[in-house]
Short mmCIF file of C-alpha atoms in Angstrom, two decimals:
data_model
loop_
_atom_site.label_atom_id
_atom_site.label_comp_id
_atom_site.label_asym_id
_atom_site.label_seq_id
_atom_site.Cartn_x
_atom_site.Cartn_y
_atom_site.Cartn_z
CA UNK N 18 -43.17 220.23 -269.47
CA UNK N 19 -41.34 219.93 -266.30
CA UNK N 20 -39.14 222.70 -265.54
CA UNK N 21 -35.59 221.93 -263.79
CA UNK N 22 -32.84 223.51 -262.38
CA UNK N 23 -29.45 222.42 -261.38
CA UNK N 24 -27.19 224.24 -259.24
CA UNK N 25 -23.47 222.70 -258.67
CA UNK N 26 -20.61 224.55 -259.29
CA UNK N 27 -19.31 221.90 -261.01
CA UNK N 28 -19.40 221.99 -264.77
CA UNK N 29 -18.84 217.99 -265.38
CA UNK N 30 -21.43 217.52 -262.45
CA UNK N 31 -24.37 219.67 -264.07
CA UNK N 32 -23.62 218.20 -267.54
CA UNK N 33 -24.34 214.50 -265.43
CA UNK N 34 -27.46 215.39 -264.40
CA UNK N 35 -28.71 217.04 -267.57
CA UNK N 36 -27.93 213.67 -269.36
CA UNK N 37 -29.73 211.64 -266.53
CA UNK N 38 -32.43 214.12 -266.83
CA UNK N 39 -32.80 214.17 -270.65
CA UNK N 40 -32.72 210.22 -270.50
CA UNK N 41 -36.26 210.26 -268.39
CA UNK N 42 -39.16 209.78 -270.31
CA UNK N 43 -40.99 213.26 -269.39
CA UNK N 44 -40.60 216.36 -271.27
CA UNK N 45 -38.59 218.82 -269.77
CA UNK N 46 -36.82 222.01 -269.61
CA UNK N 47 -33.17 222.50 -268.52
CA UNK N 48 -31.61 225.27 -266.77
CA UNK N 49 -28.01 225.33 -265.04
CA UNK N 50 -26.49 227.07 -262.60
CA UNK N 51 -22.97 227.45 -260.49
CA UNK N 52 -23.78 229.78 -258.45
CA UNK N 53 -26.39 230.29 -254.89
CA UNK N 54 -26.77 233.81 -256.06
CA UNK N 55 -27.40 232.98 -259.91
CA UNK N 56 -30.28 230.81 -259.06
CA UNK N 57 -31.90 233.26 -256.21
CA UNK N 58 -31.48 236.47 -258.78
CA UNK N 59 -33.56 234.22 -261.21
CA UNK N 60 -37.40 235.15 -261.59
CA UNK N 61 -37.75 231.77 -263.86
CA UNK N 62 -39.62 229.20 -261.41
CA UNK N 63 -38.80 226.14 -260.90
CA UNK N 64 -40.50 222.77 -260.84
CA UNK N 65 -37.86 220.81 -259.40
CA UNK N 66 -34.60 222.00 -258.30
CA UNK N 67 -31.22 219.64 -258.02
CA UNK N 68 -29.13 220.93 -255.66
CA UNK N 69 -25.58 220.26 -254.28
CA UNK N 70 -24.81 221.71 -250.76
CA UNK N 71 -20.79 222.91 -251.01
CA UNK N 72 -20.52 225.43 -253.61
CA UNK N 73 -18.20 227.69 -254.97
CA UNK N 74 -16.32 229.54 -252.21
CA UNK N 75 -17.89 232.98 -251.25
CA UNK N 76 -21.24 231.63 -252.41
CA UNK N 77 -24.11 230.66 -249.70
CA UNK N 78 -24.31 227.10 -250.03
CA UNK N 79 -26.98 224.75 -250.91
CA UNK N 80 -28.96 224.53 -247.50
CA UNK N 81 -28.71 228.26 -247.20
CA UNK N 82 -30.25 228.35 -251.06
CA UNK N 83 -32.85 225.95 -250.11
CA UNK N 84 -33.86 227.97 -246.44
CA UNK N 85 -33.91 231.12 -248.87
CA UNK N 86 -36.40 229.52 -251.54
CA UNK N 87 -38.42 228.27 -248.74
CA UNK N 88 -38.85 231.77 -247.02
CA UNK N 89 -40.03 233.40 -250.55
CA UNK N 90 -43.95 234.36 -250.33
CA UNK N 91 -45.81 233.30 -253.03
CA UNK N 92 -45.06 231.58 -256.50
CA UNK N 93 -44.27 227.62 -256.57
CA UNK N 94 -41.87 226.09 -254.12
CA UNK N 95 -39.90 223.81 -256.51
CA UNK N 96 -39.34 220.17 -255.43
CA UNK N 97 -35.71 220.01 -254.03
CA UNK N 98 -33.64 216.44 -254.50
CA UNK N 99 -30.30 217.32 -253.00
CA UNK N 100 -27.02 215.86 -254.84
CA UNK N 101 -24.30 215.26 -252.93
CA UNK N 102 -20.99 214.36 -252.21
CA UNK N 103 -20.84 214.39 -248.55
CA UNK N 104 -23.97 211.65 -246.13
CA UNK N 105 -23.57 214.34 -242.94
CA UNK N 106 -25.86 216.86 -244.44
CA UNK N 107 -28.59 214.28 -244.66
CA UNK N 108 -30.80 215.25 -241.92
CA UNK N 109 -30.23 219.43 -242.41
CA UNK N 110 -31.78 218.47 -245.98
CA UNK N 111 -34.64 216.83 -244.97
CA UNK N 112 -35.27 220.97 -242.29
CA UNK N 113 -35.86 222.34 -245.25
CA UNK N 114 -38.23 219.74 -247.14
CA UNK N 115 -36.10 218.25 -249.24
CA UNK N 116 -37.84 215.62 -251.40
CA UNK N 117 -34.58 213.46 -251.59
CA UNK N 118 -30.84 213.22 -250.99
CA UNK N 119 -28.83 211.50 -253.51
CA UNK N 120 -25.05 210.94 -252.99
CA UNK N 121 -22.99 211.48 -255.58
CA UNK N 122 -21.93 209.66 -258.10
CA UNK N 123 -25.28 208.89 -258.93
CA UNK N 124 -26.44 205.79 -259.62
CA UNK N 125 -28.94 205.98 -263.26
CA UNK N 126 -31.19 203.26 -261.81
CA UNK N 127 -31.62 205.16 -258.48
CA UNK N 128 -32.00 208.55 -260.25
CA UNK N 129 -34.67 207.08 -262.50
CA UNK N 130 -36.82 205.97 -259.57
CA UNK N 131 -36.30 209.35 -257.66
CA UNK N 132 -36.92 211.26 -260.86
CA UNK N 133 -40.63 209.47 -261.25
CA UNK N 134 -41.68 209.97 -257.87
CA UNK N 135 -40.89 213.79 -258.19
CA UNK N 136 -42.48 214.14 -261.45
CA UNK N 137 -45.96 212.28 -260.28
CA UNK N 138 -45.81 214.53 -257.42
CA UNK N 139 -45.38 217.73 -259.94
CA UNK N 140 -47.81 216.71 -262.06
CA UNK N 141 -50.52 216.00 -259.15
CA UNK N 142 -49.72 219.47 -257.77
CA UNK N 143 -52.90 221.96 -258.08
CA UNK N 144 -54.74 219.06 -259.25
CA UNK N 145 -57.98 219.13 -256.92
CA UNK N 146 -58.18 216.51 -254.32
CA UNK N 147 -60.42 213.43 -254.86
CA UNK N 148 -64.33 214.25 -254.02
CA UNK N 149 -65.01 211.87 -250.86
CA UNK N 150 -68.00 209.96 -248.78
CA UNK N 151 -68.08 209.93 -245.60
CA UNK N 152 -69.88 207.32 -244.08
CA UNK N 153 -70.53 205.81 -240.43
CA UNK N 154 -71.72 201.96 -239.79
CA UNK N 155 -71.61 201.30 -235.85
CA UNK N 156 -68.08 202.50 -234.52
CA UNK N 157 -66.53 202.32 -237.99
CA UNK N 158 -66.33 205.47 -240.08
CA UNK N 159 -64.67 205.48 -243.43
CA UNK N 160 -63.79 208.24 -246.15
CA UNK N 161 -64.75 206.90 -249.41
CA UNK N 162 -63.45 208.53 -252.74
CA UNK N 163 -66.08 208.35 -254.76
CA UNK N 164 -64.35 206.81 -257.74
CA UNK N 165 -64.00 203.85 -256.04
CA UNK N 166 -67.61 202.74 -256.06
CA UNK N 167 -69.02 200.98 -258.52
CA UNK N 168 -72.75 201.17 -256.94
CA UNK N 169 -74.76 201.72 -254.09
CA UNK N 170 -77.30 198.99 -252.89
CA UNK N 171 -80.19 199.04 -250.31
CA UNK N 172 -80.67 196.62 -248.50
CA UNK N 173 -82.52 195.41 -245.16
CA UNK N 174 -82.73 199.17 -243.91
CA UNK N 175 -78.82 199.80 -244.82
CA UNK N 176 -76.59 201.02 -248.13
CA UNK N 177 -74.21 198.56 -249.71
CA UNK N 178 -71.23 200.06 -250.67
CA UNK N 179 -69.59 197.77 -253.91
CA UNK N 180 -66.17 198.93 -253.74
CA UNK N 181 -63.31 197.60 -255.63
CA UNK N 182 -61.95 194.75 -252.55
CA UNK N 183 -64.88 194.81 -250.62
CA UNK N 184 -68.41 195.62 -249.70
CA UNK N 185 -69.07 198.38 -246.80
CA UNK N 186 -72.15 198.79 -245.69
CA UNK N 187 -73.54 202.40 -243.90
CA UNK N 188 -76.96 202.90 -242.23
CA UNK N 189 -77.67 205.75 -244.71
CA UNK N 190 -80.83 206.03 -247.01
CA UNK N 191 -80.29 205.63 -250.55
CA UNK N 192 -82.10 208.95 -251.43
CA UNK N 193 -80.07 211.06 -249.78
CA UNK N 194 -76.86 209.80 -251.28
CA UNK N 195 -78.12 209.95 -254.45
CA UNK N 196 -78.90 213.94 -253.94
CA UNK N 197 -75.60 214.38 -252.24
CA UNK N 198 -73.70 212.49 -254.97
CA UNK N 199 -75.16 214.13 -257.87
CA UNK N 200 -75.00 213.82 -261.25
CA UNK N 201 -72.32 211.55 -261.37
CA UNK N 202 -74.24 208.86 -260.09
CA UNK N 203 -78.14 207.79 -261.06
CA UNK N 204 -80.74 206.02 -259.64
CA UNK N 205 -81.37 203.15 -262.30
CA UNK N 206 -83.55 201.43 -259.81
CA UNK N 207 -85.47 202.00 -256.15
CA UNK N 208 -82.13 199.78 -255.01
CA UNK N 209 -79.77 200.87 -256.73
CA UNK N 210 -77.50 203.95 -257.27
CA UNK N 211 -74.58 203.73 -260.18
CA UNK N 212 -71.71 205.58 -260.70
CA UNK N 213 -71.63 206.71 -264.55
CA UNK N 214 -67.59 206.39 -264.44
CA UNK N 215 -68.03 202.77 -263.92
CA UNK N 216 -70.95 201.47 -265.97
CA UNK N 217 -69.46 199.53 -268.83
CA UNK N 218 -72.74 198.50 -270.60
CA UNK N 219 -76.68 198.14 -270.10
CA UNK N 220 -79.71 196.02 -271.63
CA UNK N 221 -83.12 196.89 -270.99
CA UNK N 222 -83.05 195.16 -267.58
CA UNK N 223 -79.72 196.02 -266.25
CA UNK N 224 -76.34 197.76 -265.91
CA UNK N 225 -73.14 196.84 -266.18
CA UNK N 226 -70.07 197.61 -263.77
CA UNK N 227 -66.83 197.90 -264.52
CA UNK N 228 -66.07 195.12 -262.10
CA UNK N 229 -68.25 192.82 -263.92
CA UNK N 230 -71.45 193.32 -261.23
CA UNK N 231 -74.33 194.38 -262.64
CA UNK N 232 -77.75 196.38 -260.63
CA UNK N 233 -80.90 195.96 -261.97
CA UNK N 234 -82.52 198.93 -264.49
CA UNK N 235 -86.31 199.35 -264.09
CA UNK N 236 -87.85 199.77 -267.25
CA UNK N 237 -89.11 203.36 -266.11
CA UNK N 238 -85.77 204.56 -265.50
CA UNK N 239 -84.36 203.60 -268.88
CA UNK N 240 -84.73 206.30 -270.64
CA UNK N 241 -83.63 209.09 -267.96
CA UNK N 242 -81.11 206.91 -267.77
CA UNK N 243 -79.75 206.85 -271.17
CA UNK N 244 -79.79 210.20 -271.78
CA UNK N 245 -78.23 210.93 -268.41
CA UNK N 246 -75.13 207.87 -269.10
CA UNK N 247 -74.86 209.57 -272.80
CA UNK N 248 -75.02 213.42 -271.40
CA UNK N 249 -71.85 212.08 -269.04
CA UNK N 250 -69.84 210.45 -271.79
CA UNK N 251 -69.96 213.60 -273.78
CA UNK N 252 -69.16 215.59 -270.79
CA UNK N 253 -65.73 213.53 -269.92
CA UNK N 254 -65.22 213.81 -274.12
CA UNK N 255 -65.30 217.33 -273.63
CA UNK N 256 -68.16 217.91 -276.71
#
């Protein structure tokens, strides 16, 4: 449920954006206001906040609003998309981290493209960052995420990285990027290290990416590796 406010002083302009808003395909909740100090007095936060800049007379206006939210310690800084009437407030918007500035009247096919952006970046917010490699080969150093490998090879005194576009290779030692990595990765050979996320099958003799590549399984490893593959599909089922 994304929680919105809109704050124009105009009535036909807030019922607008409601039906823009209501025609998204995201759940959300809808709360209007015509007033600066209606919106500051209100403990309710805010996801994402649509906000014109002239108000009523004898009310701050929208960049004072927006300065004001941004000065508040603690709680969640809503996502502001400015909605205007007036281009020469552009760059003031963008002071106090404005997400967007749409002129009014809005167009439905703009709005809808705005509206998706803000709501993936709602929805990623909290979410912990991607766990990361980092790896050096000669003056190159990359940061990997690790959901991007498939598996780790050895090879000729190096690591094979099979990525999704390419292979990188790193002059680290397969054994101690399988104890950094964990138990989201296994060692189904002594050249080979898998990520669990990615293996789409196995035989007796090998594994299965999900990029169609497949690393070799030594027969002593097939058990551990079952029951470690099966432990980390009922893990990500949640059982």
């Amino acid at each position: 449920m994304i929680k919105i406010a809109i704050c124009d002083d105009e009535p036909q302009a807030r019922s607008y954006l409601a039906s823009l808003i209501r025609a998204q395909p995201y759940a959300c909740q809808i709360v209007e206001y015509s007033r600066a100090e209606e919106r500051l007095s209100e403990l309710w936060e805010a996801d994402l906040l649509f906000l014109d800049i002239e108000l009523a007379p004898g009310s701050p206006d929208g960049m004072a609003l927006a300065r004001k939210l941004r000065e508040r310690a603690g709680g969640r800084q809503p996502v502001i998309i400015f909605v205007s009437g007036y281009e020469r407030y552009v760059f003031d918007a963008f002071d106090v981290g404005a997400f967007q500035y749409l002129l009014k009247p809005v167009e439905k096919e703009k709005f809808a493209q705005v509206f998706a952006r803000a709501a993936a970046q709602i929805e990623g917010a909290g979410k912990a960052p991607p766990r990361c490699l980092r790896l050096r080969f000669a003056d190159t150093s990359r940061t990997i995420p690790l959901d991007s490998i498939y598996f780790i090879e050895s090879s000729n005194h190096k690591v094979l990285l099979h990525l999704a576009d390419e292979v990188f290779a790193s002059y680290a030692k397969l054994r101690d990027l399988e104890a950094e990595l964990g138990e989201g990765f296994f060692r189904v050979h002594k050249g080979y290290l898998v990520n669990l996320s990615q293996v789409r099958g196995y035989s007796k003799s090998q594994v299965t990416l999900a990029n169609g590549e497949e690393a070799l399984l030594s027969k002593y490893k097939y058990q551990d590796f079952v029951k470690a593959y099966l432990r980390f599909l009922k893990k990500g089922a949640g059982l």
